[in-house]
Short mmCIF file of C-alpha atoms in Angstrom, two decimals:
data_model
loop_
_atom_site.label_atom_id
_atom_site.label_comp_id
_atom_site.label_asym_id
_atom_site.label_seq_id
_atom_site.Cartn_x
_atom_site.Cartn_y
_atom_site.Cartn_z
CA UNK A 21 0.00 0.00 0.00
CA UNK A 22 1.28 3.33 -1.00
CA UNK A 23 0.22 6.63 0.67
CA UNK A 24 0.11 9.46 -1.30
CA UNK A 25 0.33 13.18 -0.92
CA UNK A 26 0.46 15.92 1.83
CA UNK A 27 -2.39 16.54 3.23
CA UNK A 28 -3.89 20.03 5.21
CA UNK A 29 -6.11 21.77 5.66
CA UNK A 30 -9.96 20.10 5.30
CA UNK A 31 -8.44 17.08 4.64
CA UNK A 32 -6.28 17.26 7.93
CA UNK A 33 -8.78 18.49 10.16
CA UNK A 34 -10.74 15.24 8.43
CA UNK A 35 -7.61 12.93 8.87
CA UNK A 36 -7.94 11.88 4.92
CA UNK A 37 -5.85 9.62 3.61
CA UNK A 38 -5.06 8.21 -0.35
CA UNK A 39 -3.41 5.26 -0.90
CA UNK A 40 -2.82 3.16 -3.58
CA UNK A 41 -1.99 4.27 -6.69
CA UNK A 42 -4.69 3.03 -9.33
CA UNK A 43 -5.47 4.73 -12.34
CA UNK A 44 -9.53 5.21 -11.31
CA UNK A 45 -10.36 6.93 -7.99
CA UNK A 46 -12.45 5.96 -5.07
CA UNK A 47 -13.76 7.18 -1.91
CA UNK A 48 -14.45 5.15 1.18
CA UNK A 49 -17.11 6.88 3.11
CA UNK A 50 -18.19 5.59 6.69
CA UNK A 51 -21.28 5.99 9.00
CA UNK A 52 -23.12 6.57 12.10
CA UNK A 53 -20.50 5.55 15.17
CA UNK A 54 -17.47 4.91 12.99
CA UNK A 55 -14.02 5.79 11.42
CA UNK A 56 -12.51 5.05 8.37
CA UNK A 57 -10.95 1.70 10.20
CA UNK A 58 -14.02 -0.08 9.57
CA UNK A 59 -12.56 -0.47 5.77
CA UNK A 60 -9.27 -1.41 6.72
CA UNK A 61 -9.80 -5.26 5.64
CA UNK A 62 -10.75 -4.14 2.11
CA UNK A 63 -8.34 -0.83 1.49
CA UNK A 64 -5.23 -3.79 0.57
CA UNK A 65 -7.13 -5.03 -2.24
CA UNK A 66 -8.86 -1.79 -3.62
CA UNK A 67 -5.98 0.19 -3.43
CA UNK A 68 -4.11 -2.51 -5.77
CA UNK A 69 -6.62 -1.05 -8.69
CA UNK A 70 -7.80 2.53 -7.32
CA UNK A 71 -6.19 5.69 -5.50
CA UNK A 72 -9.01 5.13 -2.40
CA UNK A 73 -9.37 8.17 -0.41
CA UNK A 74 -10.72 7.66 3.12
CA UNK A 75 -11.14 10.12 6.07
CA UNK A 76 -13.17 10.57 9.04
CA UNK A 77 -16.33 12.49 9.11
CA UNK A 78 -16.86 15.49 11.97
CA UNK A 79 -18.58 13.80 13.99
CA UNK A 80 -16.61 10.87 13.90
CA UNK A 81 -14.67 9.90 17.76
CA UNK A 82 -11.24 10.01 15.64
CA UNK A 83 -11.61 13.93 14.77
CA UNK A 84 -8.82 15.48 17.18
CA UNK A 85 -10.97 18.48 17.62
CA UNK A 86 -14.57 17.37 18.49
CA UNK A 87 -15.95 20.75 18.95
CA UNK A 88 -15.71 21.27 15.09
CA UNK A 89 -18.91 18.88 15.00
CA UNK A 90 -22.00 21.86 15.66
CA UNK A 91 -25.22 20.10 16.01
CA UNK A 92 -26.89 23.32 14.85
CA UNK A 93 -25.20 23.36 11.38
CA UNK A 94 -25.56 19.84 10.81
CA UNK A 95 -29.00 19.42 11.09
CA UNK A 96 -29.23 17.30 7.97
CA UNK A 97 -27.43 15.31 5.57
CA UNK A 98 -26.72 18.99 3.30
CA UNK A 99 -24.37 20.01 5.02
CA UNK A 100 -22.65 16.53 5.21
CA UNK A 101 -22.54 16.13 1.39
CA UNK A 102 -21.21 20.33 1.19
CA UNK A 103 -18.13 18.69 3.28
CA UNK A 104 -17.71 16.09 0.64
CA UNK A 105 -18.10 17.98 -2.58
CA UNK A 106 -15.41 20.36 -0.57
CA UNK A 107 -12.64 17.60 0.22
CA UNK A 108 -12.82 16.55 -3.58
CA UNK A 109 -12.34 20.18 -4.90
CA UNK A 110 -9.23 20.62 -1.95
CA UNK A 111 -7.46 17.06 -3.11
CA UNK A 112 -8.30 17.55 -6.45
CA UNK A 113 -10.09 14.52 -6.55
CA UNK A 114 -11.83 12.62 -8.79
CA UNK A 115 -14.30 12.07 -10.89
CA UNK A 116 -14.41 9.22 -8.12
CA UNK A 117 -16.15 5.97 -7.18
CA UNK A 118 -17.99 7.08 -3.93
CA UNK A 119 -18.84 3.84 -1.44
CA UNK A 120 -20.49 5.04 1.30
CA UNK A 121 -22.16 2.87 4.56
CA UNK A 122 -25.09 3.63 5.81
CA UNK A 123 -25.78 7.30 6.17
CA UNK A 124 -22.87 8.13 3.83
CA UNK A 125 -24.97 6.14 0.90
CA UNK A 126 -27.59 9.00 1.04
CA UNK A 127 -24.64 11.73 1.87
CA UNK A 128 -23.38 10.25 -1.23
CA UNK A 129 -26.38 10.74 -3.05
CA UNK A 130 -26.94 14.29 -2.01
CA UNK A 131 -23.41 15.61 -3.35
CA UNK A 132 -23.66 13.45 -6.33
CA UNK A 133 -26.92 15.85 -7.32
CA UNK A 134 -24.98 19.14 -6.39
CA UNK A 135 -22.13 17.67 -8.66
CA UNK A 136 -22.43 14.90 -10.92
CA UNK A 137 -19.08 15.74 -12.44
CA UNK A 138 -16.98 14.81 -9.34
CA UNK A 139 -18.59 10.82 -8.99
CA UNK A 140 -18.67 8.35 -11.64
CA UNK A 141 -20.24 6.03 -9.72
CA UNK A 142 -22.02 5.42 -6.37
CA UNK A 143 -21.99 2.21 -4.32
CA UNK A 144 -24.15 2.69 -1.25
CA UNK A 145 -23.61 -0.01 1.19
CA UNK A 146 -26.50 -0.85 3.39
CA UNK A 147 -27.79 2.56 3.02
CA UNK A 148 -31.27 3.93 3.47
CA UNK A 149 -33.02 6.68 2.86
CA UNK A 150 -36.10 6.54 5.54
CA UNK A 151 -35.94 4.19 8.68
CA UNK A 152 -39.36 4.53 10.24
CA UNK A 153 -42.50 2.29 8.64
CA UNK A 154 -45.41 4.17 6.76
CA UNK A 155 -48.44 2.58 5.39
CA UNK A 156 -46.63 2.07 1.78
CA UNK A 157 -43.21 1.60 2.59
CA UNK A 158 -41.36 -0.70 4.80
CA UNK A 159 -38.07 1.10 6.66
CA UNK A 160 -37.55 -1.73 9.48
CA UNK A 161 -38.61 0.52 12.29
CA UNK A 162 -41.67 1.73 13.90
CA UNK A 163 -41.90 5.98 15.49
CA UNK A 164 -41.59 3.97 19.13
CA UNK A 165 -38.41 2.28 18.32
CA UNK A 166 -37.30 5.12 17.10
CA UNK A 167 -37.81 6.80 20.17
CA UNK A 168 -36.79 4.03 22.30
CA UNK A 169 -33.38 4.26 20.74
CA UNK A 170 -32.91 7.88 21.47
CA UNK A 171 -34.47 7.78 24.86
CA UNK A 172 -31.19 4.96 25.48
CA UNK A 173 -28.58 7.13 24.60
CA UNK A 174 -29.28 10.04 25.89
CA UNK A 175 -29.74 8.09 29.63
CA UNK A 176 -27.07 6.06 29.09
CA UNK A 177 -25.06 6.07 26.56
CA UNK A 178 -22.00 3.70 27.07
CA UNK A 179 -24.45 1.21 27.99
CA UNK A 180 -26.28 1.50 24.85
CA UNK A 181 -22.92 1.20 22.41
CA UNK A 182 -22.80 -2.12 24.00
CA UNK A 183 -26.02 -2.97 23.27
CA UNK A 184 -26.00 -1.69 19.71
CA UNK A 185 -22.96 -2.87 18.53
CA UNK A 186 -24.04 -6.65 19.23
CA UNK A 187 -27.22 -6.08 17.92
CA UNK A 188 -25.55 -4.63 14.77
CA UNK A 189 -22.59 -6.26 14.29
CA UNK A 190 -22.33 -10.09 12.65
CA UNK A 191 -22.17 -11.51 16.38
CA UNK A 192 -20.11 -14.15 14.91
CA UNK A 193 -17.09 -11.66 14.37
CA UNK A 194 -16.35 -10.79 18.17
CA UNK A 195 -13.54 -8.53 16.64
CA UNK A 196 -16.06 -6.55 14.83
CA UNK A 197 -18.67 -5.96 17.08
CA UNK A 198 -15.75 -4.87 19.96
CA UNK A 199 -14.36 -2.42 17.31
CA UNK A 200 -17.24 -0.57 16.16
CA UNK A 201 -18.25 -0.56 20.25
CA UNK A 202 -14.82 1.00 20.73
CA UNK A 203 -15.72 3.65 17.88
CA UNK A 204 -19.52 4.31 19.44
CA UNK A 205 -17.46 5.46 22.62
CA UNK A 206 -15.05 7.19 21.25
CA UNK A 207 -17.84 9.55 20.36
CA UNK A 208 -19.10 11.97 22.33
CA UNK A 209 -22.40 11.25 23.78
CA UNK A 210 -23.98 14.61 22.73
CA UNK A 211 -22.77 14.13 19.38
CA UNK A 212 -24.05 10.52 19.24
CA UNK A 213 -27.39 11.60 20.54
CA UNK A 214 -27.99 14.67 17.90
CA UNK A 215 -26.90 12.61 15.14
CA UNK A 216 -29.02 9.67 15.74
CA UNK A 217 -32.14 12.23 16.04
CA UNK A 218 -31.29 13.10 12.23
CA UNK A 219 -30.17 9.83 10.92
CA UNK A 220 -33.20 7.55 12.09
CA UNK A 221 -35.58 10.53 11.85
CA UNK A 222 -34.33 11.39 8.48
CA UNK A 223 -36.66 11.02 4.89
CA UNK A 224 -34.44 11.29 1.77
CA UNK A 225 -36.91 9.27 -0.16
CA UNK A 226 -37.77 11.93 -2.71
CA UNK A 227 -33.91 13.08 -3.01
CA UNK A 228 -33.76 9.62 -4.72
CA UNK A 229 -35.50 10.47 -8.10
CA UNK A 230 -33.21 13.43 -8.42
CA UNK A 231 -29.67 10.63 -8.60
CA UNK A 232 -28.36 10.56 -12.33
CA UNK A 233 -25.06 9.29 -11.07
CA UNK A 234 -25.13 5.31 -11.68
CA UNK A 235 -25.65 3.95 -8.83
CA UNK A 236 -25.09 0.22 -7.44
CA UNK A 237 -27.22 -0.56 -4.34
CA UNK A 238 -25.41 -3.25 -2.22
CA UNK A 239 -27.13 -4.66 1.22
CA UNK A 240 -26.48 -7.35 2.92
CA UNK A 241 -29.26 -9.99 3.36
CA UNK A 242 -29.62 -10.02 6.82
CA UNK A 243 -29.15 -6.71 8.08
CA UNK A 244 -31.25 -5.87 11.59
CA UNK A 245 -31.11 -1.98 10.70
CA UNK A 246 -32.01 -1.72 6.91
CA UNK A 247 -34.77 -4.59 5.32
CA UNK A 248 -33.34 -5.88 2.07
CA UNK A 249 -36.73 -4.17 0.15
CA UNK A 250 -35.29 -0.89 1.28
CA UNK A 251 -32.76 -1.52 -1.63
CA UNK A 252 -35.17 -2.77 -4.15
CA UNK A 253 -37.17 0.88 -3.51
CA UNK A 254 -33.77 3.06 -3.94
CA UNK A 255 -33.05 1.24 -7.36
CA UNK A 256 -37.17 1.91 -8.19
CA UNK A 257 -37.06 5.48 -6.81
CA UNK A 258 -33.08 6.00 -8.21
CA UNK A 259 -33.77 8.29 -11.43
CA UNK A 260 -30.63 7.19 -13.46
CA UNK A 261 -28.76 3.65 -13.96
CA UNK A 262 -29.25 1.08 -10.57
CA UNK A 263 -28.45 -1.94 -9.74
CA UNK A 264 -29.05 -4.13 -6.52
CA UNK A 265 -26.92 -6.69 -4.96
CA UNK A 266 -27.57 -8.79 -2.28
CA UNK A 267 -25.05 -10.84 0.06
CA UNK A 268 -27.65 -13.10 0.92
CA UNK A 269 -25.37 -15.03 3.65
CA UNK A 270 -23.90 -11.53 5.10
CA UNK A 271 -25.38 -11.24 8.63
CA UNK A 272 -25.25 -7.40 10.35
CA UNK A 273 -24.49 -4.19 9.12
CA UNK A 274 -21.54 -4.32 7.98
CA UNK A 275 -20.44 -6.59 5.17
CA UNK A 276 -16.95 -4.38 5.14
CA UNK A 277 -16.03 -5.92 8.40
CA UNK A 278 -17.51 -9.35 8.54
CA UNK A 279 -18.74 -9.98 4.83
CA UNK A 280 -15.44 -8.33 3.01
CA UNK A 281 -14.73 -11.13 1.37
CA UNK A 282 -17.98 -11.15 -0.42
CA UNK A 283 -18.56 -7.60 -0.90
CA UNK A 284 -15.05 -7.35 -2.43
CA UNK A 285 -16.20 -9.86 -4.88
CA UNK A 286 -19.75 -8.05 -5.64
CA UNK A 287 -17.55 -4.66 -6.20
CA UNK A 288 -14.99 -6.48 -8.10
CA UNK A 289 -17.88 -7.55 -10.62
CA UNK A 290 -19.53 -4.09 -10.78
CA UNK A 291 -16.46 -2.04 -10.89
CA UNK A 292 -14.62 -4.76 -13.20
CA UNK A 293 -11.04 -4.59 -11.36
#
């Protein structure tokens, strides 16, 4: 693995990172209670083929500075995807791949619609764009979950990254479910709790007919957070080219830590590397 470049400014205050030297370019974007080490069993292979450009978003527990994360500003995905779009302009990066987990599949989305010209692609992994049920669509979560979540971390919140991260987590992978637990606490609870209110609270669904980025849906097939017909209504909702993949066997969610092996081999398919 190669690292490349100097990095400041955004993109130090973000702890980004490019390594490999590939001819294409690809971003690794991570979600809710992580860092960019939940991709670090899949960055050896991709960064063979791609320069892959990882970092750590504000709210992340790695940022040094965890004041730079204002509740008030981010109040939606918006001003997540403005971040993005202004990472790519500082590296000079791209046109790029963009893989984003979870919340960063809809992040994704949102910058790819401010600025089609800086994504070729987008592979959103286990994203969603609506958690809570309505009568005509199926998000895996009723209001009172919903709340019952929220109520839990803001009483107590190291107790709930416990909980959550072996509800979440492919129990079978002990390693994986104590390293995203480690992540959830390296958080600050405040953060944690003004996030979550946006993420599981959030509706993108109509941002989804505005996407004219192709865009390859990926979710594993047993995934306690996101139903697998959540993918099959982004790729009916998605206005450009979509595809779905499932990894029927991958349990949790996240196939990057505990299903890499198969999502490496779904990407290396779609991506043809």
């Amino acid at each position: 693995m190669v690292v490349n470049q100097k990095i400041s400014g955004l993109a130090a205050t973000m702890n980004a990172k490019i390594i490999g030297s590939g001819e294409r370019s690809m971003v690794l974007a991570h979600g809710f209670g992580c860092d960019q080490s939940v991709w670090d069993k899949i960055i050896p292979v991709l960064s063979q083929s791609f320069k892959v450009l990882v970092f750590d978003w504000l709210f992340s527990g790695a940022i040094k500075d965890q004041s730079l994360y204002d509740p008030s500003k981010y109040n939606s995905f918006d001003p997540f995807s403005d971040d993005l779009i202004a990472l790519l302009e500082e590296l000079k990066f791209g046109p790029v791949v963009f893989v984003g987990h979870s919340l960063s599949g809809m992040i994704g989305c949102a910058a790819s619609i401010k600025r089609p010209d800086l994504f070729t692609n987008l592979i959103p992994i286990a994203a969603s764009p609506r958690y809570i049920n309505s009568e005509d669509y199926k998000g895996g979560f009723e209001s009172k979950d919903i709340d019952t979540l929220i109520t839990n971390i803001g009483s107590n919140y190291e107790a709930w990254a416990v909980a959550f991260a072996s509800i979440v987590v492919d129990s079978r992978d002990s390693l994986s479910v104590q390293r995203f637990e480690k992540c959830l606490k390296k958080m600050k609870p405040e953060t944690a709790l003004a996030l979550a209110k946006i993420v599981f609270g959030s509706d993108e669904r109509e941002l989804l007919d505005q996407v004219s980025v192709p865009c390859h849906v990926i979710q594993p097939g047993n995934d306690v957070v996101v139903p697998v017909s959540v993918a099959y209504f982004m790729q009916e909702k998605i206005k450009g080219e979509s595809t779905v993949d499932i990894i029927k066997d991958a349990m949790g969610h996240f196939p990057q830590m505990t299903s890499h092996v198969e999502l490496l081999d779904v990407m290396r398919r779609l991506l043809e590397f």
